mmCIF file of C-alpha atoms in Angstrom:
data_model
loop_
_atom_site.group_PDB
_atom_site.id
_atom_site.type_symbol
_atom_site.label_atom_id
_atom_site.label_comp_id
_atom_site.label_asym_id
_atom_site.label_seq_id
_atom_site.Cartn_x
_atom_site.Cartn_y
_atom_site.Cartn_z
ATOM 1 C CA MET A 140 84.326 59.906 123.723
ATOM 2 C CA SER A 141 83.645 56.239 123.082
ATOM 3 C CA ASN A 142 80.658 54.520 124.689
ATOM 4 C CA ARG A 143 82.296 51.124 124.324
ATOM 5 C CA ASP A 144 82.787 49.085 127.472
ATOM 6 C CA PRO A 145 86.581 49.045 128.060
ATOM 7 C CA ARG A 146 86.325 45.384 129.101
ATOM 8 C CA GLU A 147 85.406 44.518 125.508
ATOM 9 C CA GLY A 148 88.960 45.337 124.439
ATOM 10 C CA SER A 149 90.359 45.489 120.918
ATOM 11 C CA ALA A 150 88.931 43.991 117.740
ATOM 12 C CA TRP A 151 91.418 41.117 118.058
ATOM 13 C CA ALA A 152 90.188 40.382 121.596
ATOM 14 C CA ARG A 153 86.556 40.390 120.452
ATOM 15 C CA ILE A 154 87.325 38.082 117.543
ATOM 16 C CA CYS A 155 89.230 35.733 119.840
ATOM 17 C CA ARG A 156 86.361 35.679 122.342
ATOM 18 C CA ALA A 157 83.829 34.906 119.610
ATOM 19 C CA VAL A 158 86.009 32.173 118.097
ATOM 20 C CA GLY A 159 86.795 30.773 121.545
ATOM 21 C CA LEU A 160 83.110 30.675 122.515
ATOM 22 C CA ALA A 161 82.188 28.992 119.224
ATOM 23 C CA GLY A 162 85.061 26.510 119.616
ATOM 24 C CA LEU A 163 84.091 25.594 123.168
ATOM 25 C CA ALA A 164 80.421 25.221 122.175
ATOM 26 C CA LEU A 165 81.431 22.971 119.281
ATOM 27 C CA PHE A 166 83.651 20.924 121.598
ATOM 28 C CA ILE A 167 80.845 20.417 124.123
ATOM 29 C CA VAL A 168 78.339 19.454 121.428
ATOM 30 C CA ALA A 169 80.847 17.104 119.751
ATOM 31 C CA ALA A 170 82.027 15.412 122.946
ATOM 32 C CA PHE A 171 79.000 15.363 125.213
ATOM 33 C CA THR A 172 75.925 15.025 122.987
ATOM 34 C CA PRO A 173 74.809 12.287 120.579
ATOM 35 C CA LEU A 174 74.909 14.749 117.659
ATOM 36 C CA PRO A 175 78.046 13.257 115.988
ATOM 37 C CA SER A 176 76.415 9.812 115.784
ATOM 38 C CA LEU A 177 73.141 11.330 114.526
ATOM 39 C CA VAL A 178 74.955 13.250 111.783
ATOM 40 C CA GLU A 179 77.014 10.171 110.873
ATOM 41 C CA ARG A 180 73.822 8.097 110.607
ATOM 42 C CA TRP A 181 72.155 10.789 108.526
ATOM 43 C CA LEU A 182 75.110 10.960 106.104
ATOM 44 C CA ALA A 183 75.531 7.184 105.818
ATOM 45 C CA ILE A 184 74.852 5.516 102.485
ATOM 46 C CA PRO A 185 73.069 2.202 103.098
ATOM 47 C CA ALA A 186 74.673 -1.027 101.933
ATOM 48 C CA ARG A 187 73.388 -2.631 98.736
ATOM 49 C CA LEU A 188 74.813 -6.114 98.862
ATOM 50 C CA GLU A 189 73.975 -7.761 95.553
ATOM 51 C CA PRO A 190 75.990 -9.954 93.169
ATOM 52 C CA ALA A 191 78.570 -7.986 91.194
ATOM 53 C CA ASP A 192 81.455 -8.542 88.775
ATOM 54 C CA ALA A 193 84.112 -7.505 91.296
ATOM 55 C CA LEU A 194 84.665 -6.335 94.855
ATOM 56 C CA VAL A 195 86.837 -3.243 95.125
ATOM 57 C CA VAL A 196 88.392 -2.614 98.549
ATOM 58 C CA LEU A 197 89.777 0.902 98.889
ATOM 59 C CA ALA A 198 93.037 1.634 100.670
ATOM 60 C CA ALA A 199 93.279 3.083 104.163
ATOM 61 C CA GLY A 200 97.017 2.998 104.842
ATOM 62 C CA LEU A 201 99.677 1.042 106.664
ATOM 63 C CA ASN A 202 101.195 1.806 110.024
ATOM 64 C CA ASN A 203 104.881 2.729 109.986
ATOM 65 C CA ASP A 204 105.824 -0.851 110.890
ATOM 66 C CA GLY A 205 104.135 -2.118 107.709
ATOM 67 C CA VAL A 206 101.079 -3.547 109.493
ATOM 68 C CA LEU A 207 97.615 -2.727 108.148
ATOM 69 C CA SER A 208 95.996 0.237 109.901
ATOM 70 C CA ASN A 209 92.752 -0.443 111.755
ATOM 71 C CA ASN A 210 90.660 1.019 108.944
ATOM 72 C CA SER A 211 92.607 -0.897 106.310
ATOM 73 C CA LEU A 212 92.159 -4.161 108.193
ATOM 74 C CA ARG A 213 88.420 -3.579 108.643
ATOM 75 C CA ARG A 214 87.929 -2.823 104.954
ATOM 76 C CA ALA A 215 90.008 -5.831 103.899
ATOM 77 C CA LEU A 216 88.088 -8.180 106.205
ATOM 78 C CA ARG A 217 84.785 -6.830 104.903
ATOM 79 C CA GLY A 218 85.892 -7.424 101.312
ATOM 80 C CA ILE A 219 87.142 -10.929 102.096
ATOM 81 C CA ALA A 220 83.894 -11.777 103.924
ATOM 82 C CA LEU A 221 81.799 -10.572 100.971
ATOM 83 C CA TYR A 222 84.006 -12.553 98.574
ATOM 84 C CA ASN A 223 83.572 -15.673 100.710
ATOM 85 C CA LYS A 224 79.794 -15.124 100.570
ATOM 86 C CA GLY A 225 80.091 -15.444 96.794
ATOM 87 C CA LEU A 226 78.958 -11.921 95.929
ATOM 88 C CA ALA A 227 81.688 -11.438 93.303
ATOM 89 C CA PRO A 228 84.308 -13.636 91.605
ATOM 90 C CA LEU A 229 87.081 -11.035 91.808
ATOM 91 C CA LEU A 230 88.588 -9.198 94.769
ATOM 92 C CA VAL A 231 90.469 -5.991 93.958
ATOM 93 C CA LEU A 232 92.715 -4.900 96.831
ATOM 94 C CA SER A 233 94.091 -1.378 96.702
ATOM 95 C CA GLY A 234 96.946 0.141 98.677
ATOM 96 C CA ALA A 235 100.306 1.732 97.897
ATOM 97 C CA PRO A 236 103.460 1.270 100.009
ATOM 98 C CA ALA A 237 103.749 3.347 103.182
ATOM 99 C CA GLN A 238 105.515 6.703 102.794
ATOM 100 C CA THR A 239 108.476 5.150 104.591
ATOM 101 C CA GLY A 240 108.651 2.444 101.881
ATOM 102 C CA GLY A 241 108.261 -1.304 102.228
ATOM 103 C CA ARG A 242 105.614 -3.657 100.883
ATOM 104 C CA PRO A 243 102.439 -2.166 99.379
ATOM 105 C CA GLU A 244 99.294 -2.244 101.486
ATOM 106 C CA ALA A 245 97.618 -4.199 98.673
ATOM 107 C CA GLN A 246 100.187 -7.002 99.009
ATOM 108 C CA VAL A 247 99.802 -7.175 102.791
ATOM 109 C CA ARG A 248 96.032 -7.427 102.299
ATOM 110 C CA ALA A 249 96.477 -10.116 99.633
ATOM 111 C CA ASP A 250 98.492 -12.226 102.103
ATOM 112 C CA LEU A 251 95.634 -11.884 104.592
ATOM 113 C CA ALA A 252 93.091 -12.805 101.916
ATOM 114 C CA GLY A 253 95.122 -15.899 101.034
ATOM 115 C CA GLU A 254 95.238 -16.984 104.680
ATOM 116 C CA LEU A 255 91.459 -16.566 104.874
ATOM 117 C CA GLY A 256 90.787 -18.789 101.892
ATOM 118 C CA VAL A 257 90.661 -16.452 98.898
ATOM 119 C CA PRO A 258 92.472 -18.122 95.960
ATOM 120 C CA PRO A 259 95.325 -16.016 94.494
ATOM 121 C CA ALA A 260 93.724 -16.176 91.036
ATOM 122 C CA ALA A 261 90.717 -14.251 92.370
ATOM 123 C CA VAL A 262 92.806 -11.383 93.729
ATOM 124 C CA VAL A 263 93.796 -8.319 91.714
ATOM 125 C CA LEU A 264 96.274 -5.892 93.286
ATOM 126 C CA LEU A 265 96.344 -2.147 92.820
ATOM 127 C CA GLY A 266 99.482 -0.884 94.539
ATOM 128 C CA THR A 267 100.084 2.508 92.990
ATOM 129 C CA ALA A 268 97.097 4.784 93.665
ATOM 130 C CA ARG A 269 97.514 7.150 96.612
ATOM 131 C CA THR A 270 94.237 9.068 96.573
ATOM 132 C CA THR A 271 90.597 8.066 96.158
ATOM 133 C CA ARG A 272 90.468 9.770 92.772
ATOM 134 C CA GLU A 273 93.575 7.892 91.602
ATOM 135 C CA GLU A 274 92.018 4.647 92.825
ATOM 136 C CA ALA A 275 88.881 5.263 90.736
ATOM 137 C CA VAL A 276 90.953 6.044 87.635
ATOM 138 C CA GLU A 277 93.344 3.096 88.102
ATOM 139 C CA VAL A 278 90.574 0.603 88.889
ATOM 140 C CA GLY A 279 88.854 1.787 85.712
ATOM 141 C CA LYS A 280 92.015 1.059 83.697
ATOM 142 C CA LEU A 281 92.377 -2.314 85.395
ATOM 143 C CA LEU A 282 88.814 -3.614 85.196
ATOM 144 C CA LYS A 283 87.258 -1.996 82.142
ATOM 145 C CA PRO A 284 89.335 -4.057 79.670
ATOM 146 C CA ARG A 285 88.012 -7.167 81.459
ATOM 147 C CA GLY A 286 84.459 -6.081 80.708
ATOM 148 C CA ILE A 287 83.659 -5.477 84.366
ATOM 149 C CA GLN A 288 80.710 -3.139 84.830
ATOM 150 C CA ARG A 289 79.151 -3.735 88.225
ATOM 151 C CA ILE A 290 81.273 -3.459 91.355
ATOM 152 C CA LEU A 291 80.750 -3.703 95.078
ATOM 153 C CA LEU A 292 82.686 -0.833 96.627
ATOM 154 C CA VAL A 293 84.087 -1.450 100.108
ATOM 155 C CA THR A 294 85.142 1.505 102.233
ATOM 156 C CA ASP A 295 84.214 3.284 105.467
ATOM 157 C CA GLY A 296 80.749 4.766 105.734
ATOM 158 C CA ASP A 297 81.900 8.387 105.884
ATOM 159 C CA HIS A 298 84.211 7.880 102.884
ATOM 160 C CA MET A 299 81.533 6.255 100.722
ATOM 161 C CA ALA A 300 79.764 9.505 99.763
ATOM 162 C CA ARG A 301 82.973 10.779 98.120
ATOM 163 C CA ALA A 302 84.203 7.474 96.677
ATOM 164 C CA LEU A 303 80.939 6.308 95.107
ATOM 165 C CA PRO A 304 80.480 9.153 92.574
ATOM 166 C CA LEU A 305 84.145 8.925 91.585
ATOM 167 C CA PHE A 306 83.731 5.261 90.609
ATOM 168 C CA GLU A 307 80.454 6.037 88.852
ATOM 169 C CA ARG A 308 82.305 8.703 86.911
ATOM 170 C CA ALA A 309 84.894 6.045 86.023
ATOM 171 C CA GLY A 310 82.055 4.188 84.302
ATOM 172 C CA PHE A 311 81.011 1.582 86.856
ATOM 173 C CA GLU A 312 77.660 0.680 88.295
ATOM 174 C CA VAL A 313 78.535 0.951 91.968
ATOM 175 C CA LEU A 314 76.915 -1.000 94.796
ATOM 176 C CA PRO A 315 77.940 0.485 98.157
ATOM 177 C CA ALA A 316 79.280 -1.989 100.717
ATOM 178 C CA PRO A 317 80.286 0.111 103.717
ATOM 179 C CA VAL A 318 82.419 -1.596 106.349
ATOM 180 C CA PHE A 319 79.550 -1.618 108.836
ATOM 181 C CA ASP A 320 75.931 -2.265 107.872
ATOM 182 C CA THR A 321 74.727 0.042 110.623
ATOM 183 C CA VAL A 322 76.176 3.147 112.242
ATOM 184 C CA TYR A 323 76.937 2.485 115.881
ATOM 185 C CA ASP A 324 76.564 5.111 118.589
ATOM 186 C CA ALA A 325 79.912 6.433 119.724
ATOM 187 C CA ALA A 326 80.810 5.286 123.230
ATOM 188 C CA GLY A 327 81.964 8.181 125.365
ATOM 189 C CA PRO A 328 83.381 11.657 124.682
ATOM 190 C CA GLU A 329 86.691 10.493 123.168
ATOM 191 C CA ASP A 330 84.911 8.215 120.701
ATOM 192 C CA ARG A 331 82.509 11.041 119.768
ATOM 193 C CA LEU A 332 85.390 13.442 119.233
ATOM 194 C CA SER A 333 87.064 10.848 117.016
ATOM 195 C CA THR A 334 83.846 10.492 114.991
ATOM 196 C CA SER A 335 83.532 14.277 114.687
ATOM 197 C CA ARG A 336 87.154 14.566 113.598
ATOM 198 C CA SER A 337 86.703 11.895 110.899
ATOM 199 C CA MET A 338 83.571 13.629 109.616
ATOM 200 C CA LEU A 339 85.304 17.017 109.512
ATOM 201 C CA MET A 340 88.287 15.547 107.640
ATOM 202 C CA GLU A 341 85.967 13.878 105.159
ATOM 203 C CA LEU A 342 83.978 17.106 104.769
ATOM 204 C CA GLY A 343 87.226 18.954 104.018
ATOM 205 C CA ALA A 344 88.188 16.309 101.462
ATOM 206 C CA ARG A 345 84.788 16.566 99.794
ATOM 207 C CA LEU A 346 85.051 20.348 99.599
ATOM 208 C CA TYR A 347 88.505 20.000 98.040
ATOM 209 C CA TYR A 348 87.285 17.402 95.525
ATOM 210 C CA ARG A 349 84.379 19.670 94.562
ATOM 211 C CA ALA A 350 86.651 22.694 94.211
ATOM 212 C CA ALA A 351 89.067 20.668 92.080
ATOM 213 C CA GLY A 352 86.199 19.455 89.884
ATOM 214 C CA TYR A 353 86.612 15.760 90.759
ATOM 215 C CA LEU A 354 83.029 15.458 92.014
ATOM 216 C CA MET B 276 77.182 7.781 131.842
ATOM 217 C CA GLN B 277 80.877 8.268 131.105
ATOM 218 C CA GLU B 278 80.269 11.845 129.983
ATOM 219 C CA LEU B 279 78.224 12.639 133.100
ATOM 220 C CA PHE B 280 81.009 11.263 135.282
ATOM 221 C CA ILE B 281 83.659 13.332 133.493
ATOM 222 C CA LEU B 282 81.530 16.490 133.627
ATOM 223 C CA GLY B 283 80.734 15.776 137.288
ATOM 224 C CA VAL B 284 84.416 15.507 138.219
ATOM 225 C CA VAL B 285 85.221 18.764 136.412
ATOM 226 C CA VAL B 286 82.287 20.603 138.038
ATOM 227 C CA LEU B 287 83.345 19.282 141.456
ATOM 228 C CA THR B 288 86.990 20.384 141.171
ATOM 229 C CA SER B 289 85.919 23.734 139.668
ATOM 230 C CA ALA B 290 83.570 24.352 142.595
ATOM 231 C CA ALA B 291 86.293 23.388 145.068
ATOM 232 C CA ALA B 292 88.785 25.712 143.349
ATOM 233 C CA GLY B 293 86.171 28.491 143.385
ATOM 234 C CA VAL B 294 85.536 28.111 147.101
ATOM 235 C CA PHE B 295 89.274 28.036 147.815
ATOM 236 C CA ALA B 296 89.877 31.144 145.666
ATOM 237 C CA VAL B 297 87.106 33.178 147.332
ATOM 238 C CA ARG B 298 87.581 32.058 150.928
ATOM 239 C CA GLY B 299 91.235 31.114 151.057
ATOM 240 C CA LEU B 300 92.750 33.633 148.652
ATOM 241 C CA ALA B 301 90.110 36.371 148.960
ATOM 242 C CA TRP B 302 89.733 36.717 145.196
ATOM 243 C CA SER B 303 86.693 38.738 144.152
ATOM 244 C CA VAL B 304 83.834 36.925 142.462
ATOM 245 C CA GLY B 305 83.581 39.827 140.026
ATOM 246 C CA ALA B 306 87.051 39.038 138.673
ATOM 247 C CA LEU B 307 85.731 35.662 137.516
ATOM 248 C CA ALA B 308 83.975 37.304 134.554
ATOM 249 C CA ALA B 309 87.272 38.815 133.425
ATOM 250 C CA ALA B 310 88.905 35.404 133.823
ATOM 251 C CA VAL B 311 86.225 33.780 131.651
ATOM 252 C CA ARG B 312 86.755 36.461 128.991
ATOM 253 C CA ALA B 313 90.526 35.921 129.088
ATOM 254 C CA THR B 314 90.051 32.141 128.836
ATOM 255 C CA LEU B 315 87.827 32.543 125.779
ATOM 256 C CA GLU B 316 90.466 34.823 124.247
ATOM 257 C CA PHE B 317 93.218 32.231 124.853
ATOM 258 C CA VAL B 318 91.114 29.458 123.312
ATOM 259 C CA GLY B 319 90.054 31.667 120.413
ATOM 260 C CA ALA B 320 93.640 32.720 119.661
ATOM 261 C CA GLY B 321 94.646 29.045 119.704
ATOM 262 C CA LEU B 322 91.871 28.161 117.263
ATOM 263 C CA VAL B 323 92.851 31.030 114.958
ATOM 264 C CA PHE B 324 96.392 29.602 114.922
ATOM 265 C CA PHE B 325 94.951 26.108 114.343
ATOM 266 C CA VAL B 326 93.048 27.230 111.233
ATOM 267 C CA LEU B 327 96.134 29.121 110.052
ATOM 268 C CA ASN B 328 98.322 26.031 110.577
ATOM 269 C CA LEU B 329 95.828 23.825 108.734
ATOM 270 C CA VAL B 330 95.623 26.191 105.770
ATOM 271 C CA VAL B 331 99.414 26.590 105.561
ATOM 272 C CA GLY B 332 99.973 22.827 106.023
ATOM 273 C CA VAL B 333 97.474 21.746 103.352
ATOM 274 C CA ALA B 334 98.625 24.462 100.934
ATOM 275 C CA THR B 335 102.269 23.389 101.385
ATOM 276 C CA ILE B 336 101.390 19.739 100.699
ATOM 277 C CA LEU B 337 99.378 20.635 97.609
ATOM 278 C CA ILE B 338 102.229 22.805 96.307
ATOM 279 C CA LEU B 339 104.726 19.986 96.948
ATOM 280 C CA ARG B 340 102.476 17.587 95.062
ATOM 281 C CA THR B 341 102.130 20.006 92.169
ATOM 282 C CA LEU B 342 105.911 20.417 92.017
ATOM 283 C CA GLY B 343 106.286 16.624 91.922
ATOM 284 C CA GLY B 344 107.835 16.432 95.361
ATOM 285 C CA GLY B 345 106.610 12.884 95.892
ATOM 286 C CA PRO B 346 103.429 11.451 97.341
ATOM 287 C CA VAL B 347 102.634 13.411 100.485
ATOM 288 C CA SER B 348 99.302 12.671 102.134
ATOM 289 C CA VAL B 349 97.135 15.587 103.198
ATOM 290 C CA TYR B 350 96.207 13.463 106.190
ATOM 291 C CA VAL B 351 99.553 14.261 107.850
ATOM 292 C CA VAL B 352 97.897 17.427 109.167
ATOM 293 C CA ASN B 353 95.238 15.259 110.819
ATOM 294 C CA ASP B 354 97.262 14.986 114.014
ATOM 295 C CA VAL B 355 96.122 16.028 117.463
ATOM 296 C CA ALA B 356 99.641 17.415 118.085
ATOM 297 C CA LEU B 357 98.839 20.219 115.633
ATOM 298 C CA LEU B 358 95.869 21.286 117.768
ATOM 299 C CA ALA B 359 97.921 21.132 120.971
ATOM 300 C CA LEU B 360 100.742 23.190 119.469
ATOM 301 C CA SER B 361 98.253 25.687 118.026
ATOM 302 C CA LEU B 362 96.707 26.212 121.461
ATOM 303 C CA LEU B 363 100.202 26.791 122.852
ATOM 304 C CA GLN B 364 100.858 29.299 120.073
ATOM 305 C CA GLY B 365 97.643 31.085 120.974
ATOM 306 C CA LEU B 366 98.533 31.097 124.675
ATOM 307 C CA ALA B 367 102.022 32.466 124.012
ATOM 308 C CA PHE B 368 100.679 35.110 121.638
ATOM 309 C CA GLN B 369 98.086 36.296 124.145
ATOM 310 C CA CYS B 370 100.658 36.363 126.945
ATOM 311 C CA TRP B 371 102.978 38.417 124.735
ATOM 312 C CA ARG B 372 100.081 40.745 123.954
ATOM 313 C CA GLN B 373 99.362 41.252 127.655
ATOM 314 C CA ALA B 374 103.049 41.814 128.416
ATOM 315 C CA ALA B 375 103.226 44.374 125.607
ATOM 316 C CA ARG B 376 100.181 46.126 127.054
ATOM 317 C CA ALA B 377 101.782 46.133 130.514
ATOM 318 C CA THR B 378 104.952 47.715 129.121
ATOM 319 C CA GLY B 379 103.052 50.293 127.112
ATOM 320 C CA GLY B 380 103.205 48.665 123.674
ATOM 321 C CA THR B 381 100.693 49.514 120.935
ATOM 322 C CA LEU B 382 97.585 47.341 120.823
ATOM 323 C CA ARG B 383 95.308 46.979 117.832
#
């Protein structure tokens, strides 16, 4: 005769209860405590804004209507602002067309750069790469023949830890220029959940890049 | 502040529902523990389906990429709809399980 409490149920029920409890605990921590912002701050790579040979602005995608996504716009504006500060003579804008077709993200960003005073001769477009690894390889092919060695890399803070070693592996001296100089505290549960989600996605991408031998 | 307000509202409505259930519907307080266990099982089943959906989704995209099926971003699985549907899958699966138990089906 079994001594097990019948309320405990089957193995499946026990697994589900354990997973459910862990999931709810994770949800409460992610939504209602400052932990996501603390982890984001801890993982952040600080900006090193020094003169370089080129600014490289990584892609972040277009919306389906062909407009820059929020992340893409933020990265582009950061790159344009650093160019206008005179930190590099060349602005490399990355971004392939949306999966639904249309103009490449890089071209849309170049139009924005032109409107904000960046001369067309200073802009280099990279409109084919669709992953961070492809961007590092393609930027290497594009800039190495020009003798460019030192680049300012513009991307989001959580993406920097994966992008930076890829560009170093492509042979560049990389100066990180994250979109924001400081990590801001998330405002409210939804914002915290969004931060947690971004970090988990980036963690998954890093694990995949490590498993594939890219990092 | 926002989080305290949200938690406060949820605690308030939960307390009101609890009072109504005990006094108005004469539900036993002891049954609440079983309800909490069932809730955790529903959530857990949904999360198991979520992980399964993520693994299948990412694997499918990587296979499509390998086969040259065009540029498909892994980020397409980063959609809150996948979580919502997974929770529904978990709910339906658990309801089916309970129905099977009620009709004498085999449980593992």
